[in-house]
PDB file of C-alpha atoms and ligand atoms in Angstrom:
ATOM      1  CA  UNK A   1      97.909 110.320  65.697  1.00  0.00           C
ATOM      2  CA  UNK A   2      96.258 107.214  67.259  1.00  0.00           C
ATOM      3  CA  UNK A   3      95.067 106.209  70.735  1.00  0.00           C
ATOM      4  CA  UNK A   4      96.923 103.226  72.118  1.00  0.00           C
ATOM      5  CA  UNK A   5      95.314 100.790  74.699  1.00  0.00           C
ATOM      6  CA  UNK A   6      96.526 101.438  78.316  1.00  0.00           C
ATOM      7  CA  UNK A   7      97.903  98.425  80.106  1.00  0.00           C
ATOM      8  CA  UNK A   8      96.584  97.824  83.677  1.00  0.00           C
ATOM      9  CA  UNK A   9      98.013  95.977  86.758  1.00  0.00           C
ATOM     10  CA  UNK A  10      98.997  93.172  87.124  1.00  0.00           C
ATOM     11  CA  UNK A  11     100.459  93.107  83.697  1.00  0.00           C
ATOM     12  CA  UNK A  12     104.175  92.135  83.836  1.00  0.00           C
ATOM     13  CA  UNK A  13     105.205  94.782  81.418  1.00  0.00           C
ATOM     14  CA  UNK A  14     104.627  97.303  84.289  1.00  0.00           C
ATOM     15  CA  UNK A  15     107.262  95.628  86.370  1.00  0.00           C
ATOM     16  CA  UNK A  16     110.055  95.362  83.746  1.00  0.00           C
ATOM     17  CA  UNK A  17     112.931  97.608  83.519  1.00  0.00           C
ATOM     18  CA  UNK A  18     112.513  99.465  80.164  1.00  0.00           C
ATOM     19  CA  UNK A  19     115.272  99.680  77.610  1.00  0.00           C
ATOM     20  CA  UNK A  20     117.104 102.938  76.627  1.00  0.00           C
ATOM     21  CA  UNK A  21     116.269 104.277  73.240  1.00  0.00           C
ATOM     22  CA  UNK A  22     119.215 104.118  70.946  1.00  0.00           C
ATOM     23  CA  UNK A  23     118.172 106.420  68.241  1.00  0.00           C
ATOM     24  CA  UNK A  24     115.390 109.044  67.872  1.00  0.00           C
ATOM     25  CA  UNK A  25     113.563 107.785  64.750  1.00  0.00           C
ATOM     26  CA  UNK A  26     110.293 108.913  63.117  1.00  0.00           C
ATOM     27  CA  UNK A  27     108.858 105.814  64.766  1.00  0.00           C
ATOM     28  CA  UNK A  28     109.963 107.232  68.271  1.00  0.00           C
ATOM     29  CA  UNK A  29     108.363 110.591  67.498  1.00  0.00           C
ATOM     30  CA  UNK A  30     105.235 108.949  66.243  1.00  0.00           C
ATOM     31  CA  UNK A  31     104.953 106.953  69.431  1.00  0.00           C
ATOM     32  CA  UNK A  32     105.479 109.871  71.667  1.00  0.00           C
ATOM     33  CA  UNK A  33     102.746 111.754  69.636  1.00  0.00           C
ATOM     34  CA  UNK A  34     100.361 108.729  70.105  1.00  0.00           C
ATOM     35  CA  UNK A  35     101.133 108.536  73.959  1.00  0.00           C
ATOM     36  CA  UNK A  36     100.429 112.259  74.213  1.00  0.00           C
ATOM     37  CA  UNK A  37      97.038 111.788  72.566  1.00  0.00           C
ATOM     38  CA  UNK A  38      96.238 108.761  74.754  1.00  0.00           C
ATOM     39  CA  UNK A  39      97.407 110.592  77.917  1.00  0.00           C
ATOM     40  CA  UNK A  40      95.043 113.581  77.037  1.00  0.00           C
ATOM     41  CA  UNK A  41      92.141 111.235  76.092  1.00  0.00           C
ATOM     42  CA  UNK A  42      92.338 109.268  79.384  1.00  0.00           C
ATOM     43  CA  UNK A  43      92.672 111.968  80.760  1.00  0.00           C
ATOM     44  CA  UNK A  44      95.983 111.916  82.696  1.00  0.00           C
ATOM     45  CA  UNK A  45      98.803 114.209  83.340  1.00  0.00           C
ATOM     46  CA  UNK A  46     101.697 111.779  82.463  1.00  0.00           C
ATOM     47  CA  UNK A  47     102.194 108.419  80.508  1.00  0.00           C
ATOM     48  CA  UNK A  48     105.226 106.262  80.357  1.00  0.00           C
ATOM     49  CA  UNK A  49     105.798 103.833  77.371  1.00  0.00           C
ATOM     50  CA  UNK A  50     105.501 100.619  79.397  1.00  0.00           C
ATOM     51  CA  UNK A  51     101.791 101.709  80.189  1.00  0.00           C
ATOM     52  CA  UNK A  52     101.031 101.246  76.403  1.00  0.00           C
ATOM     53  CA  UNK A  53     103.047  97.903  76.345  1.00  0.00           C
ATOM     54  CA  UNK A  54     106.266  99.345  75.011  1.00  0.00           C
ATOM     55  CA  UNK A  55     109.295  98.546  77.194  1.00  0.00           C
ATOM     56  CA  UNK A  56     111.220 101.624  76.130  1.00  0.00           C
ATOM     57  CA  UNK A  57     112.498 104.641  78.136  1.00  0.00           C
ATOM     58  CA  UNK A  58     109.985 107.349  76.732  1.00  0.00           C
ATOM     59  CA  UNK A  59     107.593 109.555  78.740  1.00  0.00           C
ATOM     60  CA  UNK A  60     105.091 112.287  78.149  1.00  0.00           C
ATOM     61  CA  UNK A  61     103.552 114.828  80.543  1.00  0.00           C
ATOM     62  CA  UNK A  62     101.496 117.831  80.709  1.00  0.00           C
ATOM     63  CA  UNK A  63     100.611 119.067  84.165  1.00  0.00           C
ATOM     64  CA  UNK A  64      98.035 121.829  83.089  1.00  0.00           C
ATOM     65  CA  UNK A  65      95.800 123.537  83.106  1.00  0.00           C
ATOM     66  CA  UNK A  66      96.344 124.867  86.786  1.00  0.00           C
ATOM     67  CA  UNK A  67     100.247 124.204  86.919  1.00  0.00           C
ATOM     68  CA  UNK A  68     102.774 124.123  84.101  1.00  0.00           C
ATOM     69  CA  UNK A  69     100.472 123.608  81.119  1.00  0.00           C
ATOM     70  CA  UNK A  70     103.047 122.253  78.477  1.00  0.00           C
ATOM     71  CA  UNK A  71     103.344 119.130  76.858  1.00  0.00           C
ATOM     72  CA  UNK A  72     106.815 117.502  77.641  1.00  0.00           C
ATOM     73  CA  UNK A  73     108.117 114.637  75.597  1.00  0.00           C
ATOM     74  CA  UNK A  74     111.261 112.991  77.139  1.00  0.00           C
ATOM     75  CA  UNK A  75     113.472 110.116  75.709  1.00  0.00           C
ATOM     76  CA  UNK A  76     115.838 108.291  78.121  1.00  0.00           C
ATOM     77  CA  UNK A  77     114.856 110.695  81.131  1.00  0.00           C
ATOM     78  CA  UNK A  78     117.107 110.509  84.186  1.00  0.00           C
ATOM     79  CA  UNK A  79     117.011 112.308  87.691  1.00  0.00           C
ATOM     80  CA  UNK A  80     120.429 113.829  88.072  1.00  0.00           C
ATOM     81  CA  UNK A  81     119.630 115.689  91.334  1.00  0.00           C
ATOM     82  CA  UNK A  82     117.058 115.453  94.106  1.00  0.00           C
ATOM     83  CA  UNK A  83     116.237 118.141  96.756  1.00  0.00           C
ATOM     84  CA  UNK A  84     116.559 117.173 100.409  1.00  0.00           C
ATOM     85  CA  UNK A  85     113.161 119.002 100.817  1.00  0.00           C
ATOM     86  CA  UNK A  86     110.292 116.589 100.366  1.00  0.00           C
ATOM     87  CA  UNK A  87     106.739 117.204  99.373  1.00  0.00           C
ATOM     88  CA  UNK A  88     103.562 114.887  99.694  1.00  0.00           C
ATOM     89  CA  UNK A  89     101.180 114.959  96.854  1.00  0.00           C
ATOM     90  CA  UNK A  90      98.186 112.953  95.929  1.00  0.00           C
ATOM     91  CA  UNK A  91      99.024 110.466  93.102  1.00  0.00           C
ATOM     92  CA  UNK A  92      97.017 108.252  90.927  1.00  0.00           C
ATOM     93  CA  UNK A  93      98.015 106.102  87.704  1.00  0.00           C
ATOM     94  CA  UNK A  94      96.148 105.238  84.679  1.00  0.00           C
ATOM     95  CA  UNK A  95      97.415 101.721  85.038  1.00  0.00           C
ATOM     96  CA  UNK A  96      95.679 101.360  88.484  1.00  0.00           C
ATOM     97  CA  UNK A  97      92.097 102.594  87.720  1.00  0.00           C
ATOM     98  CA  UNK A  98      90.408 105.210  90.112  1.00  0.00           C
ATOM     99  CA  UNK A  99      92.873 104.809  93.015  1.00  0.00           C
ATOM    100  CA  UNK A 100      94.987 107.505  94.617  1.00  0.00           C
ATOM    101  CA  UNK A 101      97.382 107.874  97.650  1.00  0.00           C
ATOM    102  CA  UNK A 102      99.588 110.342  99.212  1.00  0.00           C
ATOM    103  CA  UNK A 103     103.066 109.859  98.230  1.00  0.00           C
ATOM    104  CA  UNK A 104     106.172 111.553  99.639  1.00  0.00           C
ATOM    105  CA  UNK A 105     109.026 112.503  97.327  1.00  0.00           C
ATOM    106  CA  UNK A 106     111.827 114.998  96.853  1.00  0.00           C
ATOM    107  CA  UNK A 107     110.125 118.352  96.332  1.00  0.00           C
ATOM    108  CA  UNK A 108     112.213 119.157  93.243  1.00  0.00           C
ATOM    109  CA  UNK A 109     114.414 117.321  90.943  1.00  0.00           C
ATOM    110  CA  UNK A 110     116.757 118.074  87.890  1.00  0.00           C
ATOM    111  CA  UNK A 111     115.979 115.797  84.896  1.00  0.00           C
ATOM    112  CA  UNK A 112     118.263 115.160  81.954  1.00  0.00           C
ATOM    113  CA  UNK A 113     116.673 113.901  78.824  1.00  0.00           C
ATOM    114  CA  UNK A 114     116.969 113.680  75.043  1.00  0.00           C
ATOM    115  CA  UNK A 115     114.378 115.784  73.113  1.00  0.00           C
ATOM    116  CA  UNK A 116     112.574 114.555  69.883  1.00  0.00           C
ATOM    117  CA  UNK A 117     115.265 116.587  68.024  1.00  0.00           C
ATOM    118  CA  UNK A 118     117.867 114.232  69.480  1.00  0.00           C
ATOM    119  CA  UNK A 119     119.608 116.801  71.597  1.00  0.00           C
ATOM    120  CA  UNK A 120     120.324 116.548  75.320  1.00  0.00           C
ATOM    121  CA  UNK A 121     118.437 118.802  77.497  1.00  0.00           C
ATOM    122  CA  UNK A 122     118.232 119.618  81.358  1.00  0.00           C
ATOM    123  CA  UNK A 123     115.007 120.529  83.212  1.00  0.00           C
ATOM    124  CA  UNK A 124     114.367 121.653  86.846  1.00  0.00           C
ATOM    125  CA  UNK A 125     110.982 120.200  87.984  1.00  0.00           C
ATOM    126  CA  UNK A 126     109.051 121.505  90.975  1.00  0.00           C
ATOM    127  CA  UNK A 127     105.569 121.138  92.419  1.00  0.00           C
ATOM    128  CA  UNK A 128     103.205 118.811  90.594  1.00  0.00           C
ATOM    129  CA  UNK A 129     105.731 118.550  87.603  1.00  0.00           C
ATOM    130  CA  UNK A 130     108.299 117.145  90.067  1.00  0.00           C
ATOM    131  CA  UNK A 131     105.998 114.501  91.598  1.00  0.00           C
ATOM    132  CA  UNK A 132     104.853 113.520  87.831  1.00  0.00           C
ATOM    133  CA  UNK A 133     108.324 113.216  86.292  1.00  0.00           C
ATOM    134  CA  UNK A 134     109.448 111.056  89.270  1.00  0.00           C
ATOM    135  CA  UNK A 135     106.322 108.922  88.952  1.00  0.00           C
ATOM    136  CA  UNK A 136     106.716 108.489  85.119  1.00  0.00           C
ATOM    137  CA  UNK A 137     110.470 107.717  85.477  1.00  0.00           C
ATOM    138  CA  UNK A 138     109.564 105.215  88.125  1.00  0.00           C
ATOM    139  CA  UNK A 139     107.446 103.345  85.433  1.00  0.00           C
ATOM    140  CA  UNK A 140     110.604 102.921  83.315  1.00  0.00           C
ATOM    141  CA  UNK A 141     112.166 101.031  86.238  1.00  0.00           C
ATOM    142  CA  UNK A 142     109.135  98.967  86.786  1.00  0.00           C
ATOM    143  CA  UNK A 143     108.193 100.877  89.820  1.00  0.00           C
ATOM    144  CA  UNK A 144     104.613 102.129  90.592  1.00  0.00           C
ATOM    145  CA  UNK A 145     103.384 104.739  93.164  1.00  0.00           C
ATOM    146  CA  UNK A 146     101.907 102.002  95.326  1.00  0.00           C
ATOM    147  CA  UNK A 147     105.497 100.873  96.103  1.00  0.00           C
ATOM    148  CA  UNK A 148     106.060 104.144  97.936  1.00  0.00           C
ATOM    149  CA  UNK A 149     103.159 103.632 100.512  1.00  0.00           C
ATOM    150  CA  UNK A 150     102.541 101.168 103.275  1.00  0.00           C
ATOM    151  CA  UNK A 151     101.810  97.561 102.588  1.00  0.00           C
ATOM    152  CA  UNK A 152      98.406  97.944 104.046  1.00  0.00           C
ATOM    153  CA  UNK A 153      97.247 100.805 101.781  1.00  0.00           C
ATOM    154  CA  UNK A 154      99.023  99.098  98.888  1.00  0.00           C
ATOM    155  CA  UNK A 155      97.133  95.733  99.255  1.00  0.00           C
ATOM    156  CA  UNK A 156      93.851  97.742  99.579  1.00  0.00           C
ATOM    157  CA  UNK A 157      94.415  99.820  96.473  1.00  0.00           C
ATOM    158  CA  UNK A 158      95.445  96.884  94.566  1.00  0.00           C
ATOM    159  CA  UNK A 159      92.384  94.873  95.639  1.00  0.00           C
ATOM    160  CA  UNK A 160      90.090  97.961  94.679  1.00  0.00           C
ATOM    161  CA  UNK A 161      91.821  98.507  91.421  1.00  0.00           C
ATOM    162  CA  UNK A 162      91.460  94.886  90.300  1.00  0.00           C
ATOM    163  CA  UNK A 163      87.772  94.950  91.265  1.00  0.00           C
ATOM    164  CA  UNK A 164      87.268  98.064  89.210  1.00  0.00           C
ATOM    165  CA  UNK A 165      88.915  96.311  86.172  1.00  0.00           C
ATOM    166  CA  UNK A 166      86.759  93.210  86.646  1.00  0.00           C
ATOM    167  CA  UNK A 167      83.608  95.499  86.621  1.00  0.00           C
ATOM    168  CA  UNK A 168      84.795  97.325  83.504  1.00  0.00           C
ATOM    169  CA  UNK A 169      85.476  94.069  81.755  1.00  0.00           C
ATOM    170  CA  UNK A 170      82.090  92.708  82.897  1.00  0.00           C
ATOM    171  CA  UNK A 171      83.325  89.540  84.580  1.00  0.00           C
ATOM    172  CA  UNK A 172      82.115  90.591  88.077  1.00  0.00           C
TER     173      UNK A 172
HETATM  174 NI1  LIG B   1     101.526 105.976  86.517  1.00  0.00          NI
END
């Protein structure tokens, strides 16, 4: 297991459509393990492969400890059904440091994905897990949570995040 450096905005890898995984190899399983370790270390509740500079359709999530504390590793996840009912939850992103915004999304979704054993599985996601899985699958399509809010809020969040990153890098 190893930590992988997290990629921040405005890196173009975050805006690329990630490629489907063709075969579940030991390399894929190792990457998912490393992504999970990186997510827990951050700490965060979800991480998509483009956020560690790998443009492939892989995500990890763990919405614990309060809600659904379980590590999920998903290969080629796809939303196959969305509720009409919506929910508004506060979201953040490890690639957009220290910024959050309220995002409105379907309240529950059904997700189809490939497990680390290479079998197809379906999962009904509700509550925080529903927001999280939609946020992570968005990453695989080059979409960030700031794309779901007003332009005014988006510009403000991007400005603040970039300032945060400059301070972390010591060039401010
Ligand atoms: Ni994110």
